[in-house]
Amino acid sequence: MMIIDVLFFAAVRESLDCPQLQLELGDEQQTLQQIKQQLAQRGEAWQKVFNDRNLMQAVNQVMVNDDSLVINSGDTLAFFPPVTGG
């Protein structure tokens, strides 16, 4: 059984009303895109967050842009909005 931790920060956490969760994904490896699609199916707010092209993401504290990245059991995913400043 593949288990990963998923963390949500800032406006993403507020939109989902969820700071973190643990996903059990079965035995087959999945890509980051597949996991995002699964999360998007949790409801309207989740779909809105995961359809946002500006969503920032990290795997094991490393920023990633490649949704085809294979996620392994024990990995930690993090999602957060782009940083803005002025």
mmCIF file of N, CA, C and O in Angstrom:
data_model
loop_
_atom_site.group_PDB
_atom_site.id
_atom_site.type_symbol
_atom_site.label_atom_id
_atom_site.label_comp_id
_atom_site.label_asym_id
_atom_site.label_seq_id
_atom_site.Cartn_x
_atom_site.Cartn_y
_atom_site.Cartn_z
ATOM 1 N N MET A 1 0.841 -1.180 0.000
ATOM 2 C CA MET A 1 0.000 0.000 0.000
ATOM 3 C C MET A 1 0.888 1.245 0.000
ATOM 4 O O MET A 1 1.800 1.350 0.805
ATOM 5 N N MET A 2 0.631 2.115 -0.934
ATOM 6 C CA MET A 2 1.401 3.363 -1.043
ATOM 7 C C MET A 2 0.708 4.448 -0.200
ATOM 8 O O MET A 2 -0.471 4.721 -0.387
ATOM 9 N N ILE A 3 1.459 5.037 0.714
ATOM 10 C CA ILE A 3 0.911 6.089 1.582
ATOM 11 C C ILE A 3 1.775 7.334 1.441
ATOM 12 O O ILE A 3 3.007 7.253 1.502
ATOM 13 N N ILE A 4 1.122 8.482 1.213
ATOM 14 C CA ILE A 4 1.839 9.753 1.119
ATOM 15 C C ILE A 4 1.157 10.781 2.011
ATOM 16 O O ILE A 4 -0.020 10.659 2.332
ATOM 17 N N ASP A 5 1.923 11.776 2.409
ATOM 18 C CA ASP A 5 1.379 12.905 3.159
ATOM 19 C C ASP A 5 1.220 14.079 2.206
ATOM 20 O O ASP A 5 2.063 14.305 1.335
ATOM 21 N N VAL A 6 0.143 14.831 2.387
ATOM 22 C CA VAL A 6 -0.132 15.996 1.553
ATOM 23 C C VAL A 6 -0.379 17.188 2.468
ATOM 24 O O VAL A 6 -1.214 17.112 3.381
ATOM 25 N N LEU A 7 0.362 18.259 2.227
ATOM 26 C CA LEU A 7 0.251 19.471 3.036
ATOM 27 C C LEU A 7 -0.295 20.609 2.185
ATOM 28 O O LEU A 7 0.036 20.719 1.005
ATOM 29 N N PHE A 8 -1.103 21.459 2.805
ATOM 30 C CA PHE A 8 -1.663 22.617 2.114
ATOM 31 C C PHE A 8 -1.306 23.865 2.912
ATOM 32 O O PHE A 8 -1.427 23.875 4.132
ATOM 33 N N PHE A 9 -0.916 24.931 2.211
ATOM 34 C CA PHE A 9 -0.476 26.140 2.887
ATOM 35 C C PHE A 9 -1.249 27.368 2.424
ATOM 36 O O PHE A 9 -1.747 27.425 1.299
ATOM 37 N N ALA A 10 -1.300 28.349 3.305
ATOM 38 C CA ALA A 10 -1.841 29.687 3.023
ATOM 39 C C ALA A 10 -3.254 29.626 2.437
ATOM 40 O O ALA A 10 -4.114 28.938 2.975
ATOM 41 N N ALA A 11 -3.484 30.333 1.331
ATOM 42 C CA ALA A 11 -4.824 30.429 0.746
ATOM 43 C C ALA A 11 -5.347 29.069 0.284
ATOM 44 O O ALA A 11 -6.556 28.831 0.296
ATOM 45 N N VAL A 12 -4.452 28.169 -0.110
ATOM 46 C CA VAL A 12 -4.881 26.827 -0.510
ATOM 47 C C VAL A 12 -5.474 26.110 0.701
ATOM 48 O O VAL A 12 -6.548 25.513 0.627
ATOM 49 N N ARG A 13 -4.807 26.181 1.823
ATOM 50 C CA ARG A 13 -5.303 25.554 3.053
ATOM 51 C C ARG A 13 -6.650 26.150 3.445
ATOM 52 O O ARG A 13 -7.578 25.431 3.824
ATOM 53 N N GLU A 14 -6.766 27.467 3.337
ATOM 54 C CA GLU A 14 -8.018 28.125 3.695
ATOM 55 C C GLU A 14 -9.148 27.736 2.746
ATOM 56 O O GLU A 14 -10.278 27.512 3.184
ATOM 57 N N SER A 15 -8.867 27.660 1.459
ATOM 58 C CA SER A 15 -9.896 27.290 0.483
ATOM 59 C C SER A 15 -10.410 25.875 0.716
ATOM 60 O O SER A 15 -11.593 25.608 0.558
ATOM 61 N N LEU A 16 -9.511 24.982 1.094
ATOM 62 C CA LEU A 16 -9.882 23.580 1.277
ATOM 63 C C LEU A 16 -10.316 23.269 2.698
ATOM 64 O O LEU A 16 -10.857 22.194 2.960
ATOM 65 N N ASP A 17 -10.064 24.214 3.609
ATOM 66 C CA ASP A 17 -10.330 24.002 5.034
ATOM 67 C C ASP A 17 -9.665 22.705 5.495
ATOM 68 O O ASP A 17 -10.266 21.869 6.167
ATOM 69 N N CYS A 18 -8.412 22.555 5.063
ATOM 70 C CA CYS A 18 -7.681 21.317 5.351
ATOM 71 C C CYS A 18 -6.184 21.628 5.378
ATOM 72 O O CYS A 18 -5.627 22.001 4.349
ATOM 73 N N PRO A 19 -5.525 21.499 6.515
ATOM 74 C CA PRO A 19 -4.088 21.764 6.551
ATOM 75 C C PRO A 19 -3.231 20.616 6.027
ATOM 76 O O PRO A 19 -2.141 20.831 5.516
ATOM 77 N N GLN A 20 -3.719 19.394 6.162
ATOM 78 C CA GLN A 20 -2.950 18.243 5.705
ATOM 79 C C GLN A 20 -3.830 17.005 5.684
ATOM 80 O O GLN A 20 -4.882 16.971 6.324
ATOM 81 N N LEU A 21 -3.369 16.016 4.949
ATOM 82 C CA LEU A 21 -4.052 14.724 4.945
ATOM 83 C C LEU A 21 -3.066 13.648 4.541
ATOM 84 O O LEU A 21 -1.979 13.929 4.049
ATOM 85 N N GLN A 22 -3.457 12.435 4.780
ATOM 86 C CA GLN A 22 -2.646 11.293 4.385
ATOM 87 C C GLN A 22 -3.459 10.494 3.364
ATOM 88 O O GLN A 22 -4.643 10.221 3.583
ATOM 89 N N LEU A 23 -2.835 10.159 2.225
ATOM 90 C CA LEU A 23 -3.508 9.418 1.163
ATOM 91 C C LEU A 23 -2.972 7.999 1.083
ATOM 92 O O LEU A 23 -1.764 7.785 1.101
ATOM 93 N N GLU A 24 -3.895 7.063 0.975
ATOM 94 C CA GLU A 24 -3.544 5.674 0.695
ATOM 95 C C GLU A 24 -3.902 5.438 -0.759
ATOM 96 O O GLU A 24 -5.062 5.578 -1.139
ATOM 97 N N LEU A 25 -2.906 5.110 -1.588
ATOM 98 C CA LEU A 25 -3.101 5.102 -3.035
ATOM 99 C C LEU A 25 -3.045 3.730 -3.679
ATOM 100 O O LEU A 25 -3.010 3.625 -4.884
ATOM 101 N N GLY A 26 -3.061 2.686 -2.930
ATOM 102 C CA GLY A 26 -2.976 1.359 -3.547
ATOM 103 C C GLY A 26 -1.527 0.973 -3.771
ATOM 104 O O GLY A 26 -0.616 1.578 -3.214
ATOM 105 N N ASP A 27 -1.309 -0.021 -4.604
ATOM 106 C CA ASP A 27 0.037 -0.557 -4.789
ATOM 107 C C ASP A 27 0.777 0.008 -5.988
ATOM 108 O O ASP A 27 1.986 -0.111 -6.082
ATOM 109 N N GLU A 28 0.062 0.600 -6.947
ATOM 110 C CA GLU A 28 0.715 1.093 -8.157
ATOM 111 C C GLU A 28 1.245 2.508 -7.955
ATOM 112 O O GLU A 28 0.589 3.344 -7.329
ATOM 113 N N GLN A 29 2.421 2.769 -8.517
ATOM 114 C CA GLN A 29 2.970 4.123 -8.468
ATOM 115 C C GLN A 29 2.086 5.054 -9.275
ATOM 116 O O GLN A 29 1.473 4.656 -10.261
ATOM 117 N N GLN A 30 2.044 6.303 -8.842
ATOM 118 C CA GLN A 30 1.234 7.298 -9.535
ATOM 119 C C GLN A 30 2.059 8.551 -9.755
ATOM 120 O O GLN A 30 2.992 8.845 -9.011
ATOM 121 N N THR A 31 1.659 9.295 -10.780
ATOM 122 C CA THR A 31 2.333 10.557 -11.047
ATOM 123 C C THR A 31 1.695 11.668 -10.214
ATOM 124 O O THR A 31 0.584 11.518 -9.694
ATOM 125 N N LEU A 32 2.399 12.759 -10.138
ATOM 126 C CA LEU A 32 1.868 13.922 -9.435
ATOM 127 C C LEU A 32 0.542 14.351 -10.051
ATOM 128 O O LEU A 32 -0.408 14.683 -9.344
ATOM 129 N N GLN A 33 0.454 14.320 -11.380
ATOM 130 C CA GLN A 33 -0.791 14.703 -12.052
ATOM 131 C C GLN A 33 -1.942 13.787 -11.652
ATOM 132 O O GLN A 33 -3.055 14.255 -11.404
ATOM 133 N N GLN A 34 -1.713 12.499 -11.573
ATOM 134 C CA GLN A 34 -2.768 11.558 -11.191
ATOM 135 C C GLN A 34 -3.255 11.832 -9.766
ATOM 136 O O GLN A 34 -4.451 11.778 -9.491
ATOM 137 N N ILE A 35 -2.342 12.139 -8.887
ATOM 138 C CA ILE A 35 -2.727 12.434 -7.505
ATOM 139 C C ILE A 35 -3.511 13.741 -7.445
ATOM 140 O O ILE A 35 -4.522 13.838 -6.743
ATOM 141 N N LYS A 36 -3.085 14.744 -8.204
ATOM 142 C CA LYS A 36 -3.830 16.009 -8.242
ATOM 143 C C LYS A 36 -5.245 15.785 -8.789
ATOM 144 O O LYS A 36 -6.202 16.390 -8.299
ATOM 145 N N GLN A 37 -5.380 14.931 -9.784
ATOM 146 C CA GLN A 37 -6.711 14.636 -10.320
ATOM 147 C C GLN A 37 -7.592 13.960 -9.276
ATOM 148 O O GLN A 37 -8.777 14.258 -9.169
ATOM 149 N N GLN A 38 -7.003 13.069 -8.500
ATOM 150 C CA GLN A 38 -7.774 12.412 -7.432
ATOM 151 C C GLN A 38 -8.220 13.423 -6.385
ATOM 152 O O GLN A 38 -9.356 13.397 -5.920
ATOM 153 N N LEU A 39 -7.327 14.312 -6.016
ATOM 154 C CA LEU A 39 -7.676 15.329 -5.019
ATOM 155 C C LEU A 39 -8.763 16.265 -5.553
ATOM 156 O O LEU A 39 -9.660 16.659 -4.809
ATOM 157 N N ALA A 40 -8.709 16.587 -6.823
ATOM 158 C CA ALA A 40 -9.694 17.498 -7.429
ATOM 159 C C ALA A 40 -11.106 16.920 -7.387
ATOM 160 O O ALA A 40 -12.086 17.670 -7.427
ATOM 161 N N GLN A 41 -11.214 15.614 -7.276
ATOM 162 C CA GLN A 41 -12.523 14.964 -7.255
ATOM 163 C C GLN A 41 -13.206 15.060 -5.893
ATOM 164 O O GLN A 41 -14.320 14.587 -5.729
ATOM 165 N N ARG A 42 -12.560 15.694 -4.925
ATOM 166 C CA ARG A 42 -13.133 15.765 -3.577
ATOM 167 C C ARG A 42 -14.215 16.834 -3.433
ATOM 168 O O ARG A 42 -14.832 16.945 -2.394
ATOM 169 N N GLY A 43 -14.422 17.638 -4.463
ATOM 170 C CA GLY A 43 -15.470 18.657 -4.376
ATOM 171 C C GLY A 43 -15.099 19.901 -5.150
ATOM 172 O O GLY A 43 -14.021 19.998 -5.751
ATOM 173 N N GLU A 44 -16.023 20.842 -5.143
ATOM 174 C CA GLU A 44 -15.862 22.058 -5.949
ATOM 175 C C GLU A 44 -14.625 22.860 -5.546
ATOM 176 O O GLU A 44 -13.867 23.318 -6.409
ATOM 177 N N ALA A 45 -14.433 23.075 -4.258
ATOM 178 C CA ALA A 45 -13.263 23.849 -3.811
ATOM 179 C C ALA A 45 -11.965 23.162 -4.209
ATOM 180 O O ALA A 45 -11.002 23.807 -4.634
ATOM 181 N N TRP A 46 -11.938 21.851 -4.097
ATOM 182 C CA TRP A 46 -10.738 21.077 -4.451
ATOM 183 C C TRP A 46 -10.476 21.161 -5.953
ATOM 184 O O TRP A 46 -9.340 21.309 -6.388
ATOM 185 N N GLN A 47 -11.548 21.085 -6.734
ATOM 186 C CA GLN A 47 -11.409 21.177 -8.178
ATOM 187 C C GLN A 47 -10.856 22.548 -8.575
ATOM 188 O O GLN A 47 -9.981 22.650 -9.429
ATOM 189 N N LYS A 48 -11.351 23.580 -7.932
ATOM 190 C CA LYS A 48 -10.892 24.936 -8.237
ATOM 191 C C LYS A 48 -9.404 25.081 -7.915
ATOM 192 O O LYS A 48 -8.635 25.634 -8.713
ATOM 193 N N VAL A 49 -8.988 24.593 -6.776
ATOM 194 C CA VAL A 49 -7.569 24.684 -6.377
ATOM 195 C C VAL A 49 -6.680 23.935 -7.365
ATOM 196 O O VAL A 49 -5.674 24.460 -7.843
ATOM 197 N N PHE A 50 -7.056 22.706 -7.707
ATOM 198 C CA PHE A 50 -6.167 21.875 -8.528
ATOM 199 C C PHE A 50 -6.280 22.155 -10.024
ATOM 200 O O PHE A 50 -5.475 21.662 -10.799
ATOM 201 N N ASN A 51 -7.228 22.969 -10.420
ATOM 202 C CA ASN A 51 -7.284 23.432 -11.811
ATOM 203 C C ASN A 51 -6.584 24.771 -11.992
ATOM 204 O O ASN A 51 -6.465 25.246 -13.117
ATOM 205 N N ASP A 52 -6.107 25.359 -10.917
ATOM 206 C CA ASP A 52 -5.403 26.645 -10.979
ATOM 207 C C ASP A 52 -3.988 26.414 -11.528
ATOM 208 O O ASP A 52 -3.170 25.734 -10.914
ATOM 209 N N ARG A 53 -3.725 26.995 -12.686
ATOM 210 C CA ARG A 53 -2.420 26.791 -13.331
ATOM 211 C C ARG A 53 -1.278 27.455 -12.551
ATOM 212 O O ARG A 53 -0.117 27.170 -12.791
ATOM 213 N N ASN A 54 -1.600 28.336 -11.629
ATOM 214 C CA ASN A 54 -0.568 29.009 -10.834
ATOM 215 C C ASN A 54 -0.251 28.282 -9.527
ATOM 216 O O ASN A 54 0.594 28.747 -8.761
ATOM 217 N N LEU A 55 -0.912 27.182 -9.280
ATOM 218 C CA LEU A 55 -0.682 26.423 -8.054
ATOM 219 C C LEU A 55 0.787 25.998 -7.976
ATOM 220 O O LEU A 55 1.335 25.448 -8.924
ATOM 221 N N MET A 56 1.402 26.261 -6.866
ATOM 222 C CA MET A 56 2.800 25.876 -6.647
ATOM 223 C C MET A 56 2.804 24.527 -5.924
ATOM 224 O O MET A 56 1.902 24.233 -5.134
ATOM 225 N N GLN A 57 3.839 23.734 -6.199
ATOM 226 C CA GLN A 57 3.882 22.397 -5.611
ATOM 227 C C GLN A 57 5.315 21.989 -5.312
ATOM 228 O O GLN A 57 6.257 22.419 -5.974
ATOM 229 N N ALA A 58 5.429 21.170 -4.289
ATOM 230 C CA ALA A 58 6.743 20.652 -3.904
ATOM 231 C C ALA A 58 6.591 19.183 -3.531
ATOM 232 O O ALA A 58 5.538 18.754 -3.049
ATOM 233 N N VAL A 59 7.659 18.439 -3.781
ATOM 234 C CA VAL A 59 7.726 17.039 -3.373
ATOM 235 C C VAL A 59 8.950 16.899 -2.496
ATOM 236 O O VAL A 59 10.067 17.238 -2.910
ATOM 237 N N ASN A 60 8.735 16.464 -1.276
ATOM 238 C CA ASN A 60 9.814 16.313 -0.300
ATOM 239 C C ASN A 60 10.632 17.603 -0.179
ATOM 240 O O ASN A 60 11.870 17.586 -0.208
ATOM 241 N N GLN A 61 9.932 18.725 -0.091
ATOM 242 C CA GLN A 61 10.496 20.059 0.125
ATOM 243 C C GLN A 61 11.311 20.587 -1.060
ATOM 244 O O GLN A 61 12.116 21.502 -0.891
ATOM 245 N N VAL A 62 11.107 20.020 -2.238
ATOM 246 C CA VAL A 62 11.761 20.506 -3.448
ATOM 247 C C VAL A 62 10.671 20.953 -4.423
ATOM 248 O O VAL A 62 9.762 20.168 -4.751
ATOM 249 N N MET A 63 10.761 22.197 -4.894
ATOM 250 C CA MET A 63 9.778 22.711 -5.834
ATOM 251 C C MET A 63 9.836 21.900 -7.128
ATOM 252 O O MET A 63 10.931 21.590 -7.619
ATOM 253 N N VAL A 64 8.676 21.564 -7.661
ATOM 254 C CA VAL A 64 8.613 20.795 -8.900
ATOM 255 C C VAL A 64 7.592 21.412 -9.843
ATOM 256 O O VAL A 64 6.589 21.974 -9.416
ATOM 257 N N ASN A 65 7.874 21.317 -11.141
ATOM 258 C CA ASN A 65 6.950 21.778 -12.176
ATOM 259 C C ASN A 65 6.483 20.635 -13.054
ATOM 260 O O ASN A 65 5.587 20.810 -13.868
ATOM 261 N N ASP A 66 7.089 19.488 -12.902
ATOM 262 C CA ASP A 66 6.826 18.346 -13.762
ATOM 263 C C ASP A 66 5.734 17.465 -13.164
ATOM 264 O O ASP A 66 5.971 16.697 -12.234
ATOM 265 N N ASP A 67 4.522 17.558 -13.725
ATOM 266 C CA ASP A 67 3.409 16.762 -13.218
ATOM 267 C C ASP A 67 3.545 15.281 -13.546
ATOM 268 O O ASP A 67 2.790 14.467 -13.039
ATOM 269 N N SER A 68 4.507 14.919 -14.415
ATOM 270 C CA SER A 68 4.703 13.504 -14.736
ATOM 271 C C SER A 68 5.641 12.822 -13.734
ATOM 272 O O SER A 68 5.913 11.630 -13.848
ATOM 273 N N LEU A 69 6.096 13.574 -12.747
ATOM 274 C CA LEU A 69 6.974 13.023 -11.712
ATOM 275 C C LEU A 69 6.267 11.876 -10.989
ATOM 276 O O LEU A 69 5.118 12.012 -10.563
ATOM 277 N N VAL A 70 6.944 10.749 -10.841
ATOM 278 C CA VAL A 70 6.379 9.597 -10.139
ATOM 279 C C VAL A 70 6.539 9.802 -8.639
ATOM 280 O O VAL A 70 7.625 10.128 -8.155
ATOM 281 N N ILE A 71 5.442 9.631 -7.935
ATOM 282 C CA ILE A 71 5.426 9.804 -6.483
ATOM 283 C C ILE A 71 5.578 8.434 -5.828
ATOM 284 O O ILE A 71 4.946 7.471 -6.245
ATOM 285 N N ASN A 72 6.424 8.372 -4.811
ATOM 286 C CA ASN A 72 6.702 7.109 -4.124
ATOM 287 C C ASN A 72 6.107 7.106 -2.727
ATOM 288 O O ASN A 72 5.889 8.174 -2.120
ATOM 289 N N SER A 73 5.872 5.932 -2.209
ATOM 290 C CA SER A 73 5.353 5.797 -0.859
ATOM 291 C C SER A 73 6.287 6.507 0.125
ATOM 292 O O SER A 73 7.503 6.397 0.020
ATOM 293 N N GLY A 74 5.705 7.247 1.034
ATOM 294 C CA GLY A 74 6.485 7.991 2.020
ATOM 295 C C GLY A 74 6.807 9.409 1.600
ATOM 296 O O GLY A 74 7.304 10.187 2.404
ATOM 297 N N ASP A 75 6.551 9.750 0.339
ATOM 298 C CA ASP A 75 6.791 11.125 -0.120
ATOM 299 C C ASP A 75 5.812 12.091 0.549
ATOM 300 O O ASP A 75 4.719 11.707 0.959
ATOM 301 N N THR A 76 6.236 13.343 0.626
ATOM 302 C CA THR A 76 5.372 14.404 1.135
ATOM 303 C C THR A 76 5.169 15.427 0.028
ATOM 304 O O THR A 76 6.135 15.962 -0.512
ATOM 305 N N LEU A 77 3.915 15.666 -0.312
ATOM 306 C CA LEU A 77 3.566 16.675 -1.304
ATOM 307 C C LEU A 77 3.105 17.925 -0.571
ATOM 308 O O LEU A 77 2.480 17.835 0.479
ATOM 309 N N ALA A 78 3.395 19.072 -1.142
ATOM 310 C CA ALA A 78 2.933 20.335 -0.567
ATOM 311 C C ALA A 78 2.393 21.205 -1.694
ATOM 312 O O ALA A 78 2.969 21.259 -2.782
ATOM 313 N N PHE A 79 1.284 21.883 -1.407
ATOM 314 C CA PHE A 79 0.656 22.765 -2.387
ATOM 315 C C PHE A 79 0.429 24.115 -1.750
ATOM 316 O O PHE A 79 -0.023 24.196 -0.599
ATOM 317 N N PHE A 80 0.720 25.173 -2.505
ATOM 318 C CA PHE A 80 0.532 26.520 -1.976
ATOM 319 C C PHE A 80 0.387 27.511 -3.126
ATOM 320 O O PHE A 80 0.803 27.238 -4.263
ATOM 321 N N PRO A 81 -0.185 28.668 -2.841
ATOM 322 C CA PRO A 81 -0.370 29.668 -3.897
ATOM 323 C C PRO A 81 0.964 30.336 -4.219
ATOM 324 O O PRO A 81 1.907 30.287 -3.419
ATOM 325 N N PRO A 82 1.039 30.970 -5.400
ATOM 326 C CA PRO A 82 2.272 31.699 -5.729
ATOM 327 C C PRO A 82 2.490 32.837 -4.732
ATOM 328 O O PRO A 82 1.542 33.422 -4.231
ATOM 329 N N VAL A 83 3.739 33.113 -4.466
ATOM 330 C CA VAL A 83 4.090 34.180 -3.535
ATOM 331 C C VAL A 83 4.020 35.509 -4.275
ATOM 332 O O VAL A 83 4.506 35.628 -5.399
ATOM 333 N N THR A 84 3.392 36.462 -3.645
ATOM 334 C CA THR A 84 3.338 37.798 -4.225
ATOM 335 C C THR A 84 3.940 38.777 -3.235
ATOM 336 O O THR A 84 4.007 38.516 -2.050
ATOM 337 N N GLY A 85 4.374 39.859 -3.734
ATOM 338 C CA GLY A 85 4.948 40.865 -2.851
ATOM 339 C C GLY A 85 4.898 42.219 -3.504
ATOM 340 O O GLY A 85 4.466 42.368 -4.636
ATOM 341 N N GLY A 86 5.348 43.167 -2.813
ATOM 342 C CA GLY A 86 5.311 44.491 -3.393
ATOM 343 C C GLY A 86 6.274 45.406 -2.708
ATOM 344 O O GLY A 86 7.046 45.076 -1.873
#
